[in-house]
Short mmCIF file of C-alpha atoms in Angstrom, two decimals:
data_model
loop_
_atom_site.label_atom_id
_atom_site.label_comp_id
_atom_site.label_asym_id
_atom_site.label_seq_id
_atom_site.Cartn_x
_atom_site.Cartn_y
_atom_site.Cartn_z
CA MET S 1 -63.57 53.75 34.31
CA GLN S 2 -63.53 50.47 36.19
CA TRP S 3 -61.33 51.75 39.03
CA ILE S 4 -64.26 53.55 40.64
CA HIS S 5 -65.76 50.20 41.69
CA GLN S 6 -62.95 49.73 44.22
CA TYR S 7 -64.66 52.29 46.49
CA GLN S 8 -68.11 52.46 48.01
CA LEU S 9 -68.12 56.17 48.96
CA PHE S 10 -66.67 59.15 47.11
CA LEU S 11 -66.16 62.48 48.92
CA PHE S 12 -65.50 65.67 46.98
CA ASP S 13 -64.49 69.19 47.83
CA PHE S 14 -66.21 71.70 45.55
CA ASP S 15 -64.48 75.01 44.76
CA GLY S 16 -61.41 74.50 42.63
CA LEU S 17 -61.95 70.73 42.50
CA LEU S 18 -65.26 70.10 40.74
CA VAL S 19 -65.90 73.68 39.61
CA ASN S 20 -63.44 76.35 38.51
CA THR S 21 -64.53 79.03 40.96
CA GLU S 22 -61.29 80.00 42.69
CA SER S 23 -60.56 82.94 40.38
CA LEU S 24 -64.12 84.19 40.97
CA HIS S 25 -63.66 84.00 44.74
CA PHE S 26 -60.45 86.01 44.39
CA GLN S 27 -62.20 88.64 42.29
CA ALA S 28 -65.05 88.79 44.82
CA TYR S 29 -62.61 89.57 47.65
CA GLN S 30 -61.03 92.25 45.48
CA HIS S 31 -64.46 93.77 44.80
CA MET S 32 -65.35 93.70 48.49
CA CYS S 33 -62.14 95.47 49.47
CA ALA S 34 -62.32 97.98 46.63
CA ALA S 35 -65.90 98.92 47.51
CA ARG S 36 -64.61 99.97 50.92
CA GLY S 37 -61.69 101.90 49.46
CA PHE S 38 -58.94 99.31 49.83
CA PRO S 39 -57.51 97.96 46.54
CA LEU S 40 -56.38 94.37 47.02
CA ASN S 41 -53.51 94.33 44.55
CA TRP S 42 -52.45 90.73 45.10
CA ASN S 43 -51.69 88.17 42.43
CA PHE S 44 -53.56 84.87 42.40
CA GLU S 45 -50.64 82.98 43.93
CA ARG S 46 -50.63 85.25 46.97
CA TYR S 47 -54.39 84.86 47.33
CA SER S 48 -54.09 81.06 47.14
CA ASP S 49 -51.37 81.00 49.77
CA ALA S 50 -53.58 83.02 52.13
CA ALA S 51 -56.79 81.13 51.42
CA HIS S 52 -55.76 77.50 51.33
CA HIS S 53 -53.64 76.81 54.41
CA HIS S 54 -55.61 77.99 57.45
CA ALA S 55 -59.30 78.55 58.15
CA THR S 56 -58.72 82.21 59.08
CA GLY S 57 -55.73 82.81 56.81
CA LEU S 58 -57.49 85.07 54.35
CA ARG S 59 -59.19 87.13 57.04
CA ASP S 60 -55.95 87.55 58.96
CA ARG S 61 -53.90 88.59 55.95
CA ILE S 62 -56.47 91.03 54.58
CA TYR S 63 -56.75 92.71 57.97
CA ALA S 64 -52.94 92.76 58.23
CA GLU S 65 -52.76 94.34 54.78
CA PHE S 66 -55.37 96.96 55.65
CA PRO S 67 -55.44 97.88 59.37
CA ALA S 68 -57.79 100.72 58.49
CA LEU S 69 -60.26 98.17 57.12
CA TYR S 70 -60.25 96.38 60.47
CA ALA S 71 -60.85 99.72 62.20
CA GLN S 72 -63.71 100.39 59.79
CA GLU S 73 -65.31 96.94 60.14
CA PRO S 74 -63.81 94.50 62.67
CA ASP S 75 -66.64 91.99 62.20
CA TRP S 76 -65.37 89.68 59.46
CA SER S 77 -68.83 88.18 58.96
CA VAL S 78 -70.01 91.54 57.61
CA LEU S 79 -67.17 91.67 55.10
CA TYR S 80 -67.71 88.03 54.17
CA ALA S 81 -71.37 88.74 53.42
CA GLU S 82 -70.28 91.54 51.09
CA LYS S 83 -67.80 89.19 49.43
CA LYS S 84 -70.55 86.58 49.02
CA LYS S 85 -72.78 89.13 47.30
CA ALA S 86 -69.95 90.08 44.95
CA PHE S 87 -69.35 86.41 44.17
CA LEU S 88 -73.02 85.84 43.33
CA ASN S 89 -72.92 88.82 40.98
CA LEU S 90 -69.89 87.35 39.22
CA LEU S 91 -71.65 84.01 38.91
CA LYS S 92 -74.70 85.63 37.34
CA ALA S 93 -72.45 87.35 34.82
CA GLY S 94 -71.08 84.02 33.60
CA ALA S 95 -71.38 80.36 34.55
CA ALA S 96 -68.63 78.72 36.57
CA GLU S 97 -67.20 75.91 34.46
CA LEU S 98 -66.58 72.36 35.61
CA MET S 99 -62.97 71.31 36.10
CA PRO S 100 -61.47 68.95 33.47
CA GLY S 101 -62.71 65.40 33.81
CA ALA S 102 -65.23 66.19 36.55
CA ALA S 103 -68.32 65.63 34.40
CA ASN S 104 -67.13 62.23 33.13
CA LEU S 105 -66.33 61.04 36.65
CA LEU S 106 -69.66 62.20 38.04
CA LEU S 107 -71.53 60.52 35.19
CA ALA S 108 -69.68 57.24 35.75
CA LEU S 109 -70.46 57.33 39.47
CA LYS S 110 -74.11 57.98 38.72
CA GLU S 111 -74.32 55.08 36.28
CA ALA S 112 -72.57 52.78 38.77
CA ASN S 113 -74.83 54.01 41.61
CA ILE S 114 -71.86 54.55 43.93
CA LYS S 115 -72.42 56.74 46.99
CA ARG S 116 -71.04 60.25 46.56
CA CYS S 117 -71.11 63.48 48.54
CA VAL S 118 -69.79 67.03 48.23
CA VAL S 119 -68.24 68.45 51.40
CA THR S 120 -67.76 72.20 51.06
CA HIS S 121 -67.55 75.39 53.07
CA SER S 122 -69.51 77.27 50.43
CA SER S 123 -73.03 78.31 51.39
CA ILE S 124 -76.14 76.58 50.10
CA THR S 125 -77.09 79.74 48.17
CA LEU S 126 -73.87 79.69 46.17
CA ILE S 127 -74.12 75.95 45.64
CA GLN S 128 -77.66 76.20 44.27
CA THR S 129 -76.63 78.88 41.77
CA ILE S 130 -73.71 76.85 40.45
CA ARG S 131 -75.76 73.65 40.30
CA HIS S 132 -78.36 75.45 38.21
CA GLN S 133 -75.62 76.40 35.75
CA ASN S 134 -74.10 72.89 35.67
CA PRO S 135 -76.90 70.27 35.80
CA ILE S 136 -74.48 67.31 36.04
CA LEU S 137 -73.88 68.43 39.64
CA ASP S 138 -77.45 67.45 40.43
CA SER S 139 -76.36 63.83 39.94
CA ILE S 140 -74.61 64.09 43.35
CA PRO S 141 -77.25 63.04 45.89
CA HIS S 142 -75.56 64.24 49.08
CA TRP S 143 -74.25 67.70 49.94
CA LEU S 144 -72.70 69.12 53.12
CA THR S 145 -72.40 72.90 53.02
CA ARG S 146 -71.20 75.40 55.62
CA GLU S 147 -74.64 75.34 57.24
CA ASP S 148 -74.25 71.63 58.11
CA TYR S 149 -71.22 71.76 60.43
CA SER S 150 -69.45 74.11 62.84
CA ASN S 151 -65.70 73.92 62.26
CA PRO S 152 -64.24 74.67 58.81
CA LYS S 153 -61.39 72.75 57.22
CA PRO S 154 -58.67 71.83 58.19
CA ASP S 155 -60.85 70.57 61.04
CA PRO S 156 -62.08 67.13 59.94
CA GLU S 157 -65.62 67.62 61.30
CA CYS S 158 -67.18 68.07 57.87
CA TYR S 159 -65.69 64.90 56.40
CA GLN S 160 -66.30 62.91 59.55
CA THR S 161 -69.94 63.98 59.43
CA ALA S 162 -70.26 62.77 55.84
CA ILE S 163 -68.64 59.44 56.69
CA GLN S 164 -70.85 58.92 59.74
CA ARG S 165 -73.99 59.63 57.70
CA LEU S 166 -73.16 57.68 54.56
CA ALA S 167 -70.56 54.97 55.15
CA GLN S 168 -71.40 51.42 56.16
CA ASN S 169 -69.06 48.99 57.90
CA GLY S 170 -66.42 47.78 55.48
CA ASP S 171 -66.89 50.56 52.95
CA ARG S 172 -63.76 51.77 51.20
CA ILE S 173 -63.88 55.55 51.14
CA ILE S 174 -61.98 57.94 48.89
CA GLY S 175 -61.81 61.73 49.14
CA PHE S 176 -60.62 64.37 46.69
CA GLU S 177 -59.20 67.78 47.58
CA ASP S 178 -57.29 70.55 45.84
CA SER S 179 -55.99 72.61 48.78
CA PRO S 180 -53.80 72.16 51.88
CA ARG S 181 -56.68 72.94 54.26
CA GLY S 182 -58.97 70.35 52.73
CA LEU S 183 -56.24 67.78 52.42
CA ASN S 184 -55.33 68.13 56.09
CA ALA S 185 -58.99 67.58 56.96
CA LEU S 186 -59.13 64.41 54.85
CA LEU S 187 -55.91 63.05 56.35
CA GLN S 188 -57.63 62.97 59.75
CA THR S 189 -60.34 60.59 58.52
CA SER S 190 -60.61 57.01 57.31
CA ALA S 191 -60.90 58.14 53.67
CA LYS S 192 -58.07 57.62 51.19
CA PRO S 193 -56.90 61.17 50.39
CA VAL S 194 -56.29 62.19 46.79
CA LEU S 195 -54.85 65.56 45.78
CA ILE S 196 -56.04 67.09 42.51
CA CYS S 197 -54.30 70.31 41.50
CA PRO S 198 -52.16 71.69 38.65
CA GLN S 199 -48.48 70.84 38.63
CA ASN S 200 -47.61 74.53 38.97
CA SER S 201 -49.55 74.94 42.23
CA PRO S 202 -47.31 76.82 44.70
CA TYR S 203 -47.98 74.40 47.55
CA LEU S 204 -47.69 71.14 45.58
CA LYS S 205 -44.06 70.36 46.47
CA HIS S 206 -44.80 70.73 50.18
CA LEU S 207 -47.92 68.58 50.07
CA LEU S 208 -46.27 65.77 48.18
CA LYS S 209 -44.02 65.13 51.15
CA GLU S 210 -47.04 63.28 52.46
CA GLU S 211 -47.60 59.78 51.11
CA LEU S 212 -50.76 60.29 49.10
CA ALA S 213 -52.11 59.96 45.60
CA TYR S 214 -51.70 62.99 43.34
CA TYR S 215 -53.06 63.85 39.88
CA PRO S 216 -52.92 67.16 38.02
CA SER S 217 -56.60 66.73 37.04
CA PHE S 218 -59.37 64.15 37.00
CA THR S 219 -58.50 63.41 33.36
CA ALA S 220 -55.17 61.93 34.50
CA ILE S 221 -56.89 59.14 36.46
CA ASN S 222 -57.39 55.95 34.48
CA ASP S 223 -57.66 52.21 35.02
CA ASP S 224 -53.88 51.77 34.66
CA ASP S 225 -53.02 54.62 37.04
CA HIS S 226 -55.59 55.13 39.74
CA PRO S 227 -55.68 55.71 43.51
#
């Protein structure tokens, strides 16, 4: 894995990129809605479309789907706290698995002592639970969670904060994302953006109109074909 030495700082999203948690997040939203009497009978593609394009996309579409839910609880932070609790319960029921190739890449970066940082909108509580289940994640020395910045992706604040804290003059920076929101945030920074998502992702065709590196998984990156 010699290609990693071309960069001095690696930036990673978390959910759906390093750890396969997206289906658990979807289930947690379903549990939250169901507990209040509103069955969220979406498929995963519809959930992804709502969740991964705009910072408030999921909130807006759930409230549009259930006006009575908005009347019952118009404060989204209350509902989000209930979703977070449901997600933690799902995590405790079974560990969230690492995405293909993530462990090998993280190990190589550790051995090469290359700077690396996770930039996520997940809370520190969720992060700590998943790290406990997947010890290789503890090899990442720097973490920015939702408590560390104000504006969620696609605002670039989170990535700009990581770059300001960790990058030195002349550093080549690379960032990895799996969603439109995160990718749009990366595109507004000095990092080289790389998209990692399955070839059947509903938004892939649209995103590839941008000139950027794309791989279906970390396992597809090698010394002959690398960003």
